[in-house]
mmCIF file of C-alpha atoms (C1' of nucleotides) in Angstrom:
data_model
loop_
_atom_site.group_PDB
_atom_site.id
_atom_site.type_symbol
_atom_site.label_atom_id
_atom_site.label_comp_id
_atom_site.label_asym_id
_atom_site.label_seq_id
_atom_site.Cartn_x
_atom_site.Cartn_y
_atom_site.Cartn_z
ATOM 1 C CA MET G 21 91.938 -132.391 67.955
ATOM 2 C CA ALA G 22 93.291 -128.890 68.664
ATOM 3 C CA GLY G 23 90.841 -125.937 68.937
ATOM 4 C CA PRO G 24 91.081 -122.568 67.171
ATOM 5 C CA ALA G 25 92.974 -120.951 70.088
ATOM 6 C CA ASN G 26 95.538 -123.669 70.061
ATOM 7 C CA PHE G 27 95.956 -123.166 66.346
ATOM 8 C CA LEU G 28 96.629 -119.467 66.845
ATOM 9 C CA THR G 29 99.299 -119.965 69.517
ATOM 10 C CA ARG G 30 100.992 -122.653 67.544
ATOM 11 C CA ASN G 31 101.264 -120.527 64.414
ATOM 12 C CA LYS G 32 101.884 -117.244 66.194
ATOM 13 C CA SER G 33 105.171 -116.521 64.525
ATOM 14 C CA ILE G 34 103.842 -117.329 61.110
ATOM 15 C CA ILE G 35 100.838 -115.093 61.611
ATOM 16 C CA LEU G 36 103.017 -112.277 62.879
ATOM 17 C CA TYR G 37 105.242 -112.683 59.916
ATOM 18 C CA GLY G 38 102.240 -112.528 57.687
ATOM 19 C CA ILE G 39 100.995 -109.353 59.347
ATOM 20 C CA PHE G 40 104.454 -107.858 59.076
ATOM 21 C CA LEU G 41 104.529 -108.666 55.433
ATOM 22 C CA ALA G 42 101.109 -107.146 54.905
ATOM 23 C CA VAL G 43 102.163 -103.962 56.642
ATOM 24 C CA LEU G 44 105.329 -103.860 54.640
ATOM 25 C CA LEU G 45 103.379 -104.280 51.460
ATOM 26 C CA PHE G 46 101.032 -101.545 52.535
ATOM 27 C CA LEU G 47 103.972 -99.282 53.236
ATOM 28 C CA LEU G 48 105.412 -100.091 49.895
ATOM 29 C CA LYS G 49 102.077 -99.307 48.273
ATOM 30 C CA TRP G 50 101.967 -96.040 50.147
ATOM 31 C CA LEU G 51 105.438 -95.191 49.026
ATOM 32 C CA GLU G 52 104.460 -96.121 45.555
ATOM 33 C CA LEU G 53 101.530 -93.759 45.827
ATOM 34 C CA ARG G 54 103.846 -91.020 46.993
ATOM 35 C CA PHE G 55 105.951 -91.532 43.934
ATOM 36 C CA LEU G 56 102.879 -91.777 41.790
ATOM 37 C CA ILE G 57 103.826 -88.830 39.744
ATOM 38 C CA ILE G 58 107.309 -90.100 39.132
ATOM 39 C CA ASN G 59 106.090 -93.559 38.326
ATOM 40 C CA HIS G 60 103.433 -92.236 36.040
ATOM 41 C CA ALA G 61 105.945 -90.047 34.373
ATOM 42 C CA PHE G 62 107.808 -93.151 33.405
ATOM 43 C CA GLU G 63 104.692 -94.943 32.294
ATOM 44 C CA ILE G 64 103.612 -91.971 30.297
ATOM 45 C CA TYR G 65 107.030 -91.839 28.741
ATOM 46 C CA ALA G 66 106.922 -95.517 27.912
ATOM 47 C CA GLY G 67 103.382 -95.181 26.639
ATOM 48 C CA SER G 68 104.318 -92.263 24.479
ATOM 49 C CA ILE G 69 107.147 -94.237 23.000
ATOM 50 C CA ALA G 70 104.802 -97.120 22.379
ATOM 51 C CA VAL G 71 102.217 -94.947 20.641
ATOM 52 C CA LEU G 72 104.792 -93.038 18.673
ATOM 53 C CA PHE G 73 106.578 -96.090 17.439
ATOM 54 C CA THR G 74 103.346 -97.905 16.688
ATOM 55 C CA ALA G 75 102.462 -94.948 14.513
ATOM 56 C CA LEU G 76 105.924 -95.045 13.018
ATOM 57 C CA GLY G 77 105.507 -98.722 12.294
ATOM 58 C CA ILE G 78 102.169 -98.148 10.612
ATOM 59 C CA TRP G 79 103.589 -95.285 8.613
ATOM 60 C CA LEU G 80 106.585 -97.353 7.596
ATOM 61 C CA ALA G 81 104.430 -100.244 6.565
ATOM 62 C CA LEU G 82 102.090 -98.053 4.566
ATOM 63 C CA LYS G 83 104.874 -96.111 2.936
ATOM 64 C CA LEU G 84 107.337 -98.819 2.197
ATOM 65 C CA THR G 85 105.165 -101.705 1.150
ATOM 66 C CA LYS G 86 103.637 -102.188 -2.207
ATOM 67 C CA PRO G 87 99.866 -101.911 -1.995
ATOM 68 C CA LYS G 88 98.080 -105.187 -1.706
ATOM 69 C CA THR G 89 96.084 -105.864 -4.770
ATOM 70 C CA ILE G 90 93.350 -108.308 -5.409
ATOM 71 C CA LEU G 91 92.605 -108.994 -8.994
ATOM 72 C CA ILE G 92 88.970 -109.548 -9.694
ATOM 73 C CA GLU G 93 88.256 -110.762 -13.115
ATOM 74 C CA LYS G 94 85.003 -109.396 -14.397
ATOM 75 C CA GLU G 95 83.665 -111.460 -17.182
ATOM 76 C CA ILE G 96 82.553 -109.594 -20.230
ATOM 77 C CA PHE G 97 80.555 -111.730 -22.539
ATOM 78 C CA THR G 98 80.992 -111.133 -26.191
ATOM 79 C CA GLU G 99 79.326 -112.702 -29.130
ATOM 80 C CA ARG G 100 81.408 -114.679 -31.550
ATOM 81 C CA THR G 101 78.948 -115.872 -34.093
ATOM 82 C CA GLY G 102 81.513 -116.187 -36.794
ATOM 83 C CA ALA G 103 80.699 -113.306 -39.072
ATOM 84 C CA PHE G 104 77.434 -111.443 -39.137
ATOM 85 C CA ILE G 105 75.983 -111.277 -42.606
ATOM 86 C CA LEU G 106 73.605 -108.412 -43.147
ATOM 87 C CA ASN G 107 70.437 -109.332 -44.921
ATOM 88 C CA GLU G 108 70.515 -106.663 -47.607
ATOM 89 C CA LYS G 109 67.562 -108.040 -49.471
ATOM 90 C CA GLU G 110 65.321 -107.547 -46.486
ATOM 91 C CA LEU G 111 66.858 -104.156 -45.951
ATOM 92 C CA THR G 112 65.972 -103.090 -49.466
ATOM 93 C CA LYS G 113 62.602 -104.729 -49.255
ATOM 94 C CA LEU G 114 61.702 -102.847 -46.114
ATOM 95 C CA ASN G 115 63.252 -99.694 -47.501
ATOM 96 C CA ILE G 116 65.356 -99.053 -44.434
ATOM 97 C CA SER G 117 68.017 -96.390 -44.895
ATOM 98 C CA LYS G 118 71.621 -96.515 -43.675
ATOM 99 C CA ARG G 119 70.980 -94.015 -40.990
ATOM 100 C CA GLU G 120 67.957 -95.860 -39.775
ATOM 101 C CA LEU G 121 69.926 -99.080 -39.618
ATOM 102 C CA GLU G 122 72.600 -97.289 -37.663
ATOM 103 C CA VAL G 123 70.036 -96.085 -35.172
ATOM 104 C CA LEU G 124 68.588 -99.585 -35.027
ATOM 105 C CA GLN G 125 71.975 -101.044 -34.171
ATOM 106 C CA LEU G 126 72.634 -98.585 -31.383
ATOM 107 C CA MET G 127 69.125 -99.147 -30.142
ATOM 108 C CA SER G 128 69.801 -102.871 -29.939
ATOM 109 C CA GLU G 129 72.904 -102.199 -27.904
ATOM 110 C CA GLY G 130 70.672 -100.805 -25.215
ATOM 111 C CA LEU G 131 71.326 -97.132 -25.766
ATOM 112 C CA SER G 132 68.621 -94.597 -24.971
ATOM 113 C CA ASN G 133 67.435 -92.196 -27.636
ATOM 114 C CA GLN G 134 69.419 -89.420 -26.005
ATOM 115 C CA GLU G 135 72.570 -91.525 -25.996
ATOM 116 C CA ILE G 136 72.090 -92.421 -29.636
ATOM 117 C CA ALA G 137 71.534 -88.765 -30.471
ATOM 118 C CA SER G 138 74.765 -87.791 -28.706
ATOM 119 C CA LYS G 139 76.687 -90.570 -30.380
ATOM 120 C CA LEU G 140 75.510 -89.579 -33.824
ATOM 121 C CA PHE G 141 75.785 -85.843 -33.133
ATOM 122 C CA VAL G 142 72.167 -85.182 -33.926
ATOM 123 C CA SER G 143 69.225 -84.030 -31.866
ATOM 124 C CA LEU G 144 66.951 -86.205 -29.787
ATOM 125 C CA ASN G 145 64.051 -85.343 -32.075
ATOM 126 C CA THR G 146 65.915 -86.660 -35.072
ATOM 127 C CA ILE G 147 66.368 -90.003 -33.403
ATOM 128 C CA LYS G 148 62.707 -90.065 -32.531
ATOM 129 C CA THR G 149 61.851 -89.473 -36.160
ATOM 130 C CA HIS G 150 64.151 -92.287 -37.247
ATOM 131 C CA ASN G 151 62.582 -94.527 -34.651
ATOM 132 C CA ALA G 152 59.080 -93.733 -35.811
ATOM 133 C CA ARG G 153 60.002 -94.588 -39.387
ATOM 134 C CA LEU G 154 61.760 -97.745 -38.277
ATOM 135 C CA PHE G 155 58.800 -98.947 -36.257
ATOM 136 C CA GLU G 156 56.565 -98.241 -39.210
ATOM 137 C CA LYS G 157 58.780 -100.164 -41.611
ATOM 138 C CA LEU G 158 59.302 -103.045 -39.247
ATOM 139 C CA GLU G 159 55.627 -103.001 -38.353
ATOM 140 C CA VAL G 160 56.280 -102.885 -34.631
ATOM 141 C CA LYS G 161 55.208 -100.674 -31.779
ATOM 142 C CA ARG G 162 58.166 -100.675 -29.419
ATOM 143 C CA ARG G 163 61.917 -100.612 -29.636
ATOM 144 C CA THR G 164 62.168 -103.995 -27.979
ATOM 145 C CA GLN G 165 60.004 -105.467 -30.696
ATOM 146 C CA ALA G 166 62.027 -103.660 -33.316
ATOM 147 C CA ILE G 167 65.184 -105.272 -31.963
ATOM 148 C CA GLU G 168 63.552 -108.690 -31.899
ATOM 149 C CA THR G 169 62.318 -108.400 -35.450
ATOM 150 C CA ALA G 170 65.541 -106.904 -36.760
ATOM 151 C CA LYS G 171 67.544 -109.742 -35.245
ATOM 152 C CA LYS G 172 65.297 -112.311 -36.779
ATOM 153 C CA LEU G 173 65.671 -110.629 -40.140
ATOM 154 C CA SER G 174 69.452 -110.451 -39.705
ATOM 155 C CA LEU G 175 69.416 -106.711 -39.988
ATOM 156 C CA ILE G 176 71.527 -106.504 -36.855
ATOM 157 C CA PRO G 177 73.909 -109.040 -35.241
ATOM 158 C CA MET W 19 167.605 -112.178 4.326
ATOM 159 C CA ALA W 20 165.957 -113.620 7.536
ATOM 160 C CA GLY W 21 163.197 -116.319 7.287
ATOM 161 C CA PRO W 22 159.804 -116.256 8.969
ATOM 162 C CA ALA W 23 161.002 -118.006 12.125
ATOM 163 C CA ASN W 24 163.705 -115.436 12.563
ATOM 164 C CA PHE W 25 161.154 -112.669 12.212
ATOM 165 C CA LEU W 26 158.979 -114.185 14.949
ATOM 166 C CA THR W 27 161.801 -114.526 17.431
ATOM 167 C CA ARG W 28 163.094 -111.047 16.770
ATOM 168 C CA ASN W 29 159.714 -109.418 17.368
ATOM 169 C CA LYS W 30 158.515 -111.743 20.099
ATOM 170 C CA SER W 31 158.116 -109.060 22.716
ATOM 171 C CA ILE W 32 156.330 -106.719 20.353
ATOM 172 C CA ILE W 33 153.887 -109.427 19.343
ATOM 173 C CA LEU W 34 153.232 -110.374 22.920
ATOM 174 C CA TYR W 35 152.668 -106.770 23.773
ATOM 175 C CA GLY W 36 150.232 -106.496 20.922
ATOM 176 C CA ILE W 37 148.329 -109.520 22.060
ATOM 177 C CA PHE W 38 148.252 -108.222 25.590
ATOM 178 C CA LEU W 39 146.890 -104.909 24.374
ATOM 179 C CA ALA W 40 144.252 -106.641 22.326
ATOM 180 C CA VAL W 41 143.105 -108.705 25.269
ATOM 181 C CA LEU W 42 143.052 -105.622 27.462
ATOM 182 C CA LEU W 43 140.981 -103.725 24.936
ATOM 183 C CA PHE W 44 138.636 -106.634 24.654
ATOM 184 C CA LEU W 45 138.249 -106.697 28.406
ATOM 185 C CA LEU W 46 137.605 -102.998 28.500
ATOM 186 C CA LYS W 47 135.025 -103.306 25.774
ATOM 187 C CA TRP W 48 133.364 -106.082 27.691
ATOM 188 C CA LEU W 49 133.359 -104.051 30.862
ATOM 189 C CA GLU W 50 132.018 -101.088 28.989
ATOM 190 C CA LEU W 51 129.205 -103.231 27.690
ATOM 191 C CA ARG W 52 128.357 -104.463 31.168
ATOM 192 C CA PHE W 53 128.523 -100.927 32.435
ATOM 193 C CA LEU W 54 126.212 -99.850 29.650
ATOM 194 C CA ILE W 55 123.679 -102.500 30.401
ATOM 195 C CA ILE W 56 123.614 -101.701 34.081
ATOM 196 C CA ASN W 57 123.529 -97.954 33.751
ATOM 197 C CA HIS W 58 121.385 -97.704 30.714
ATOM 198 C CA ALA W 59 118.734 -100.198 31.667
ATOM 199 C CA PHE W 60 116.053 -97.580 31.101
ATOM 200 C CA GLU W 61 117.274 -96.645 27.678
ATOM 201 C CA ILE W 62 117.427 -100.276 26.717
ATOM 202 C CA TYR W 63 113.928 -100.748 28.045
ATOM 203 C CA ALA W 64 112.676 -97.759 26.102
ATOM 204 C CA GLY W 65 114.466 -98.983 23.026
ATOM 205 C CA SER W 66 112.904 -102.382 23.375
ATOM 206 C CA ILE W 67 109.476 -100.802 23.629
ATOM 207 C CA ALA W 68 110.209 -98.739 20.552
ATOM 208 C CA VAL W 69 111.310 -101.741 18.531
ATOM 209 C CA LEU W 70 108.418 -103.853 19.747
ATOM 210 C CA PHE W 71 105.788 -101.278 19.019
ATOM 211 C CA THR W 72 107.277 -100.407 15.685
ATOM 212 C CA ALA W 73 106.913 -104.057 14.836
ATOM 213 C CA LEU W 74 103.391 -103.990 16.210
ATOM 214 C CA GLY W 75 102.596 -100.979 14.070
ATOM 215 C CA ILE W 76 103.930 -102.637 10.968
ATOM 216 C CA TRP W 77 101.992 -105.773 11.756
ATOM 217 C CA LEU W 78 98.839 -103.797 12.361
ATOM 218 C CA ALA W 79 99.220 -101.877 9.168
ATOM 219 C CA LEU W 80 99.805 -105.009 7.144
ATOM 220 C CA LYS W 81 96.945 -106.851 8.742
ATOM 221 C CA LEU W 82 94.362 -104.132 8.785
ATOM 222 C CA THR W 83 94.875 -102.408 5.486
ATOM 223 C CA LYS W 84 92.230 -103.256 2.990
ATOM 224 C CA PRO W 85 93.772 -104.566 -0.156
ATOM 225 C CA LYS W 86 93.227 -102.475 -3.199
ATOM 226 C CA THR W 87 91.046 -104.155 -5.731
ATOM 227 C CA ILE W 88 91.703 -103.995 -9.386
ATOM 228 C CA LEU W 89 89.018 -104.964 -11.804
ATOM 229 C CA ILE W 90 90.182 -106.785 -14.841
ATOM 230 C CA GLU W 91 87.665 -107.220 -17.556
ATOM 231 C CA LYS W 92 87.915 -110.614 -19.063
ATOM 232 C CA GLU W 93 86.301 -111.300 -22.365
ATOM 233 C CA ILE W 94 84.301 -114.468 -22.645
ATOM 234 C CA PHE W 95 83.113 -115.585 -26.001
ATOM 235 C CA THR W 96 79.851 -117.420 -26.184
ATOM 236 C CA GLU W 97 78.909 -119.615 -29.049
ATOM 237 C CA ARG W 98 75.360 -119.266 -30.229
ATOM 238 C CA THR W 99 74.467 -122.752 -31.246
ATOM 239 C CA GLY W 100 71.151 -124.265 -32.220
ATOM 240 C CA ALA W 101 69.480 -125.338 -29.018
ATOM 241 C CA PHE W 102 69.283 -122.845 -26.197
ATOM 242 C CA ILE W 103 70.836 -124.003 -22.961
ATOM 243 C CA LEU W 104 70.002 -121.939 -19.925
ATOM 244 C CA ASN W 105 73.053 -120.807 -18.020
ATOM 245 C CA GLU W 106 71.960 -121.847 -14.562
ATOM 246 C CA LYS W 107 75.287 -121.013 -12.985
ATOM 247 C CA GLU W 108 74.957 -117.402 -13.992
ATOM 248 C CA LEU W 109 71.351 -117.462 -12.883
ATOM 249 C CA THR W 110 72.364 -118.609 -9.422
ATOM 250 C CA LYS W 111 75.326 -116.297 -9.361
ATOM 251 C CA LEU W 112 73.159 -113.287 -10.122
ATOM 252 C CA ASN W 113 70.472 -114.501 -7.759
ATOM 253 C CA ILE W 114 67.702 -114.155 -10.289
ATOM 254 C CA SER W 115 64.440 -115.837 -9.300
ATOM 255 C CA LYS W 116 62.169 -117.884 -11.548
ATOM 256 C CA ARG W 117 59.578 -115.180 -11.738
ATOM 257 C CA GLU W 118 62.150 -112.578 -12.626
ATOM 258 C CA LEU W 119 63.476 -114.799 -15.390
ATOM 259 C CA GLU W 120 59.952 -115.253 -16.653
ATOM 260 C CA VAL W 121 59.471 -111.501 -16.810
ATOM 261 C CA LEU W 122 62.832 -111.165 -18.491
ATOM 262 C CA GLN W 123 61.838 -113.613 -21.202
ATOM 263 C CA LEU W 124 58.575 -111.873 -21.952
ATOM 264 C CA MET W 125 60.402 -108.573 -21.922
ATOM 265 C CA SER W 126 62.825 -109.866 -24.528
ATOM 266 C CA GLU W 127 59.908 -110.868 -26.707
ATOM 267 C CA GLY W 128 59.030 -107.225 -26.989
ATOM 268 C CA LEU W 129 56.083 -107.173 -24.638
ATOM 269 C CA SER W 130 55.237 -104.024 -22.738
ATOM 270 C CA ASN W 131 55.049 -104.071 -18.978
ATOM 271 C CA GLN W 132 51.272 -103.989 -19.152
ATOM 272 C CA GLU W 133 51.234 -106.943 -21.536
ATOM 273 C CA ILE W 134 53.545 -108.910 -19.290
ATOM 274 C CA ALA W 135 51.370 -108.070 -16.302
ATOM 275 C CA SER W 136 48.251 -109.285 -18.121
ATOM 276 C CA LYS W 137 49.969 -112.436 -19.286
ATOM 277 C CA LEU W 138 51.124 -113.319 -15.795
ATOM 278 C CA PHE W 139 47.886 -112.183 -14.139
ATOM 279 C CA VAL W 140 49.598 -109.715 -11.884
ATOM 280 C CA SER W 141 49.520 -105.944 -11.615
ATOM 281 C CA LEU W 142 51.611 -103.506 -13.602
ATOM 282 C CA ASN W 143 53.342 -102.407 -10.426
ATOM 283 C CA THR W 144 54.477 -105.940 -9.739
ATOM 284 C CA ILE W 145 56.133 -106.120 -13.134
ATOM 285 C CA LYS W 146 57.802 -102.804 -12.468
ATOM 286 C CA THR W 147 59.176 -104.146 -9.227
ATOM 287 C CA HIS W 148 60.481 -107.263 -10.969
ATOM 288 C CA ASN W 149 62.054 -105.072 -13.614
ATOM 289 C CA ALA W 150 63.756 -102.880 -11.050
ATOM 290 C CA ARG W 151 65.239 -105.942 -9.337
ATOM 291 C CA LEU W 152 66.294 -107.404 -12.652
ATOM 292 C CA PHE W 153 68.021 -104.218 -13.741
ATOM 293 C CA GLU W 154 69.793 -104.109 -10.421
ATOM 294 C CA LYS W 155 70.964 -107.701 -10.647
ATOM 295 C CA LEU W 156 71.996 -107.398 -14.263
ATOM 296 C CA GLU W 157 73.606 -104.048 -13.567
ATOM 297 C CA VAL W 158 71.743 -102.279 -16.332
ATOM 298 C CA LYS W 159 69.535 -99.240 -16.627
ATOM 299 C CA ARG W 160 67.075 -100.082 -19.364
ATOM 300 C CA ARG W 161 65.105 -103.077 -20.553
ATOM 301 C CA THR W 162 66.950 -103.088 -23.854
ATOM 302 C CA GLN W 163 70.226 -103.402 -21.993
ATOM 303 C CA ALA W 164 68.738 -106.100 -19.799
ATOM 304 C CA ILE W 165 67.798 -108.098 -22.879
ATOM 305 C CA GLU W 166 71.252 -107.599 -24.372
ATOM 306 C CA THR W 167 73.020 -108.732 -21.219
ATOM 307 C CA ALA W 168 70.656 -111.615 -20.581
ATOM 308 C CA LYS W 169 71.170 -112.931 -24.085
ATOM 309 C CA LYS W 170 74.916 -112.782 -23.739
ATOM 310 C CA LEU W 171 74.708 -114.600 -20.441
ATOM 311 C CA SER W 172 72.448 -117.209 -22.010
ATOM 312 C CA LEU W 173 69.697 -116.473 -19.563
ATOM 313 C CA ILE W 174 67.263 -116.160 -22.424
ATOM 314 C CA PRO W 175 67.339 -117.559 -25.981
ATOM 315 C "C1'" DT C 5 69.040 -79.237 -62.812
ATOM 316 C "C1'" DG C 6 64.992 -80.557 -60.524
ATOM 317 C "C1'" DA C 7 62.211 -83.957 -58.143
ATOM 318 C "C1'" DA C 8 62.471 -87.709 -54.903
ATOM 319 C "C1'" DA C 9 64.465 -89.548 -51.071
ATOM 320 C "C1'" DA C 10 66.988 -88.990 -46.972
ATOM 321 C "C1'" DA C 11 68.273 -86.590 -42.997
ATOM 322 C "C1'" DT C 12 67.602 -83.114 -39.903
ATOM 323 C "C1'" DC C 13 64.903 -80.607 -36.314
ATOM 324 C "C1'" DA C 14 60.929 -78.504 -33.582
ATOM 325 C "C1'" DC C 15 56.638 -78.576 -30.747
ATOM 326 C "C1'" DC C 16 53.094 -80.634 -28.261
ATOM 327 C "C1'" DC C 17 51.046 -84.200 -26.203
ATOM 328 C "C1'" DT C 18 50.278 -89.022 -24.355
ATOM 329 C "C1'" DA C 19 51.922 -93.473 -23.034
ATOM 330 C "C1'" DA C 20 55.156 -96.235 -21.187
ATOM 331 C "C1'" DA C 21 59.079 -97.015 -18.523
ATOM 332 C "C1'" DG C 22 61.681 -96.424 -14.590
ATOM 333 C "C1'" DT C 23 62.745 -94.784 -9.458
ATOM 334 C "C1'" DA C 24 61.913 -94.756 -4.627
ATOM 335 C "C1'" DT C 25 59.717 -96.303 -0.712
ATOM 336 C "C1'" DG C 26 56.809 -98.939 2.074
ATOM 337 C "C1'" DA C 27 54.285 -102.897 3.166
ATOM 338 C "C1'" DA C 28 51.968 -107.428 3.500
ATOM 339 C "C1'" DG C 29 51.529 -112.484 2.924
ATOM 340 C "C1'" DG C 30 53.702 -117.009 1.877
ATOM 341 C "C1'" DC C 31 57.217 -120.318 2.365
ATOM 342 C "C1'" DG C 32 61.262 -122.812 3.377
ATOM 343 C "C1'" DA C 33 65.571 -123.121 6.191
ATOM 344 C "C1'" DA C 34 67.808 -122.681 10.544
ATOM 345 C "C1'" DT F 28 59.197 -120.173 15.691
ATOM 346 C "C1'" DT F 29 62.013 -116.700 13.788
ATOM 347 C "C1'" DC F 30 64.419 -115.046 9.827
ATOM 348 C "C1'" DG F 31 65.276 -114.248 5.141
ATOM 349 C "C1'" DC F 32 63.700 -114.410 0.506
ATOM 350 C "C1'" DC F 33 60.139 -114.217 -2.938
ATOM 351 C "C1'" DT F 34 56.137 -112.375 -4.608
ATOM 352 C "C1'" DT F 35 52.793 -109.313 -4.639
ATOM 353 C "C1'" DC F 36 50.873 -104.552 -4.671
ATOM 354 C "C1'" DA F 37 50.489 -99.475 -3.918
ATOM 355 C "C1'" DT F 38 51.504 -94.525 -4.279
ATOM 356 C "C1'" DA F 39 53.883 -90.794 -6.010
ATOM 357 C "C1'" DC F 40 57.054 -88.927 -8.898
ATOM 358 C "C1'" DT F 41 60.559 -88.394 -12.826
ATOM 359 C "C1'" DT F 42 62.300 -89.721 -17.104
ATOM 360 C "C1'" DT F 43 62.117 -91.759 -21.494
ATOM 361 C "C1'" DA F 44 59.615 -93.357 -25.413
ATOM 362 C "C1'" DG F 45 56.441 -92.760 -28.865
ATOM 363 C "C1'" DG F 46 52.720 -90.323 -31.924
ATOM 364 C "C1'" DG F 47 51.387 -86.671 -34.926
ATOM 365 C "C1'" DT F 48 52.416 -82.857 -37.615
ATOM 366 C "C1'" DG F 49 55.048 -79.749 -40.084
ATOM 367 C "C1'" DA F 50 59.235 -77.845 -41.855
ATOM 368 C "C1'" DT F 51 64.128 -77.170 -43.658
ATOM 369 C "C1'" DT F 52 68.255 -78.831 -45.568
ATOM 370 C "C1'" DT F 53 71.176 -82.353 -47.967
ATOM 371 C "C1'" DT F 54 71.876 -85.906 -51.016
ATOM 372 C "C1'" DT F 55 71.001 -88.587 -54.865
ATOM 373 C "C1'" DC F 56 70.050 -89.572 -59.334
ATOM 374 C "C1'" DA F 57 67.495 -89.588 -63.619
#
DNA sequence: TGAAAAATCACCCTAAAGTATGAAGGCGAA
DNA sequence: TTCGCCTTCATACTTTAGGGTGATTTTTCA
């Protein structure tokens, strides 16, 4: 088998060629470095174009396309219990006035006293008075109970 | 009058000349094109970058824009028939736990928080916490609204 | 037309409801 | 075993609801 020295002599030309190539590459690199500014100028130019036209593309897309829309259907549940029939007998029996019934209905819809007051264009205190009378007549202590009872008596839907 | 063949023979040279001119112009155009490509390599390169990045920009914009969402309220009518059937789908959908449902039921019966707490052997604060979570999940602000919504969703009788 | 009923409102006070935040223990799924 | 969810509870604070009382103004109807 041939030793390392033998290997070197046998491939001398190839090695030299390799070294020559390396040097050449180095020179080229050096030259490239010298023209760094020029080269970079080009790259900067190209980069600027890239950035600018990317922006242009985005702008174009945003301006000229119809906005994507996703339709989300939100379910609103509504009662359809045929027709609500007000129990007028009970109403008379309990001596509940129109206004009180009105307040009762709004109450059952989840409105606060203030909201009811605003809706009926009266003061908060008035609603409180109506409530007090209602609770008395319905023999309950809270609005939630009033709603329960009123529904059972078919005073409200 | 002369026929078509006569016309061709009489103007043979002119036609040939025309053809020759056409070919020459075509050649020139072709040469011009080659010339353009060679001498305007940079411009072509820049143009390519521009086109490419415009496309990139458009792609980016289309891909990364959040679609606008439009809420459409859809009315759902619920029949209130004899036996109460718990809407478990809605229950799962709204992520309401058993305990919360329990509180909701008692709430709808007109019980106060303290009464619910006593009935379930827990503290008042616990009920308040359950309520807060319930209101959040049902997207309501008050217990009366919670009852309203829950009834419509068939979460409670 | 005058009394009764209904509707309106105010004030003060208490109770209940609701908000916000933090935390601890249990329990089942990954 | 860790992680997320449920359940529990607490503290502190704000808001709303409700009670009691009294008063004025409409409306209704005999």
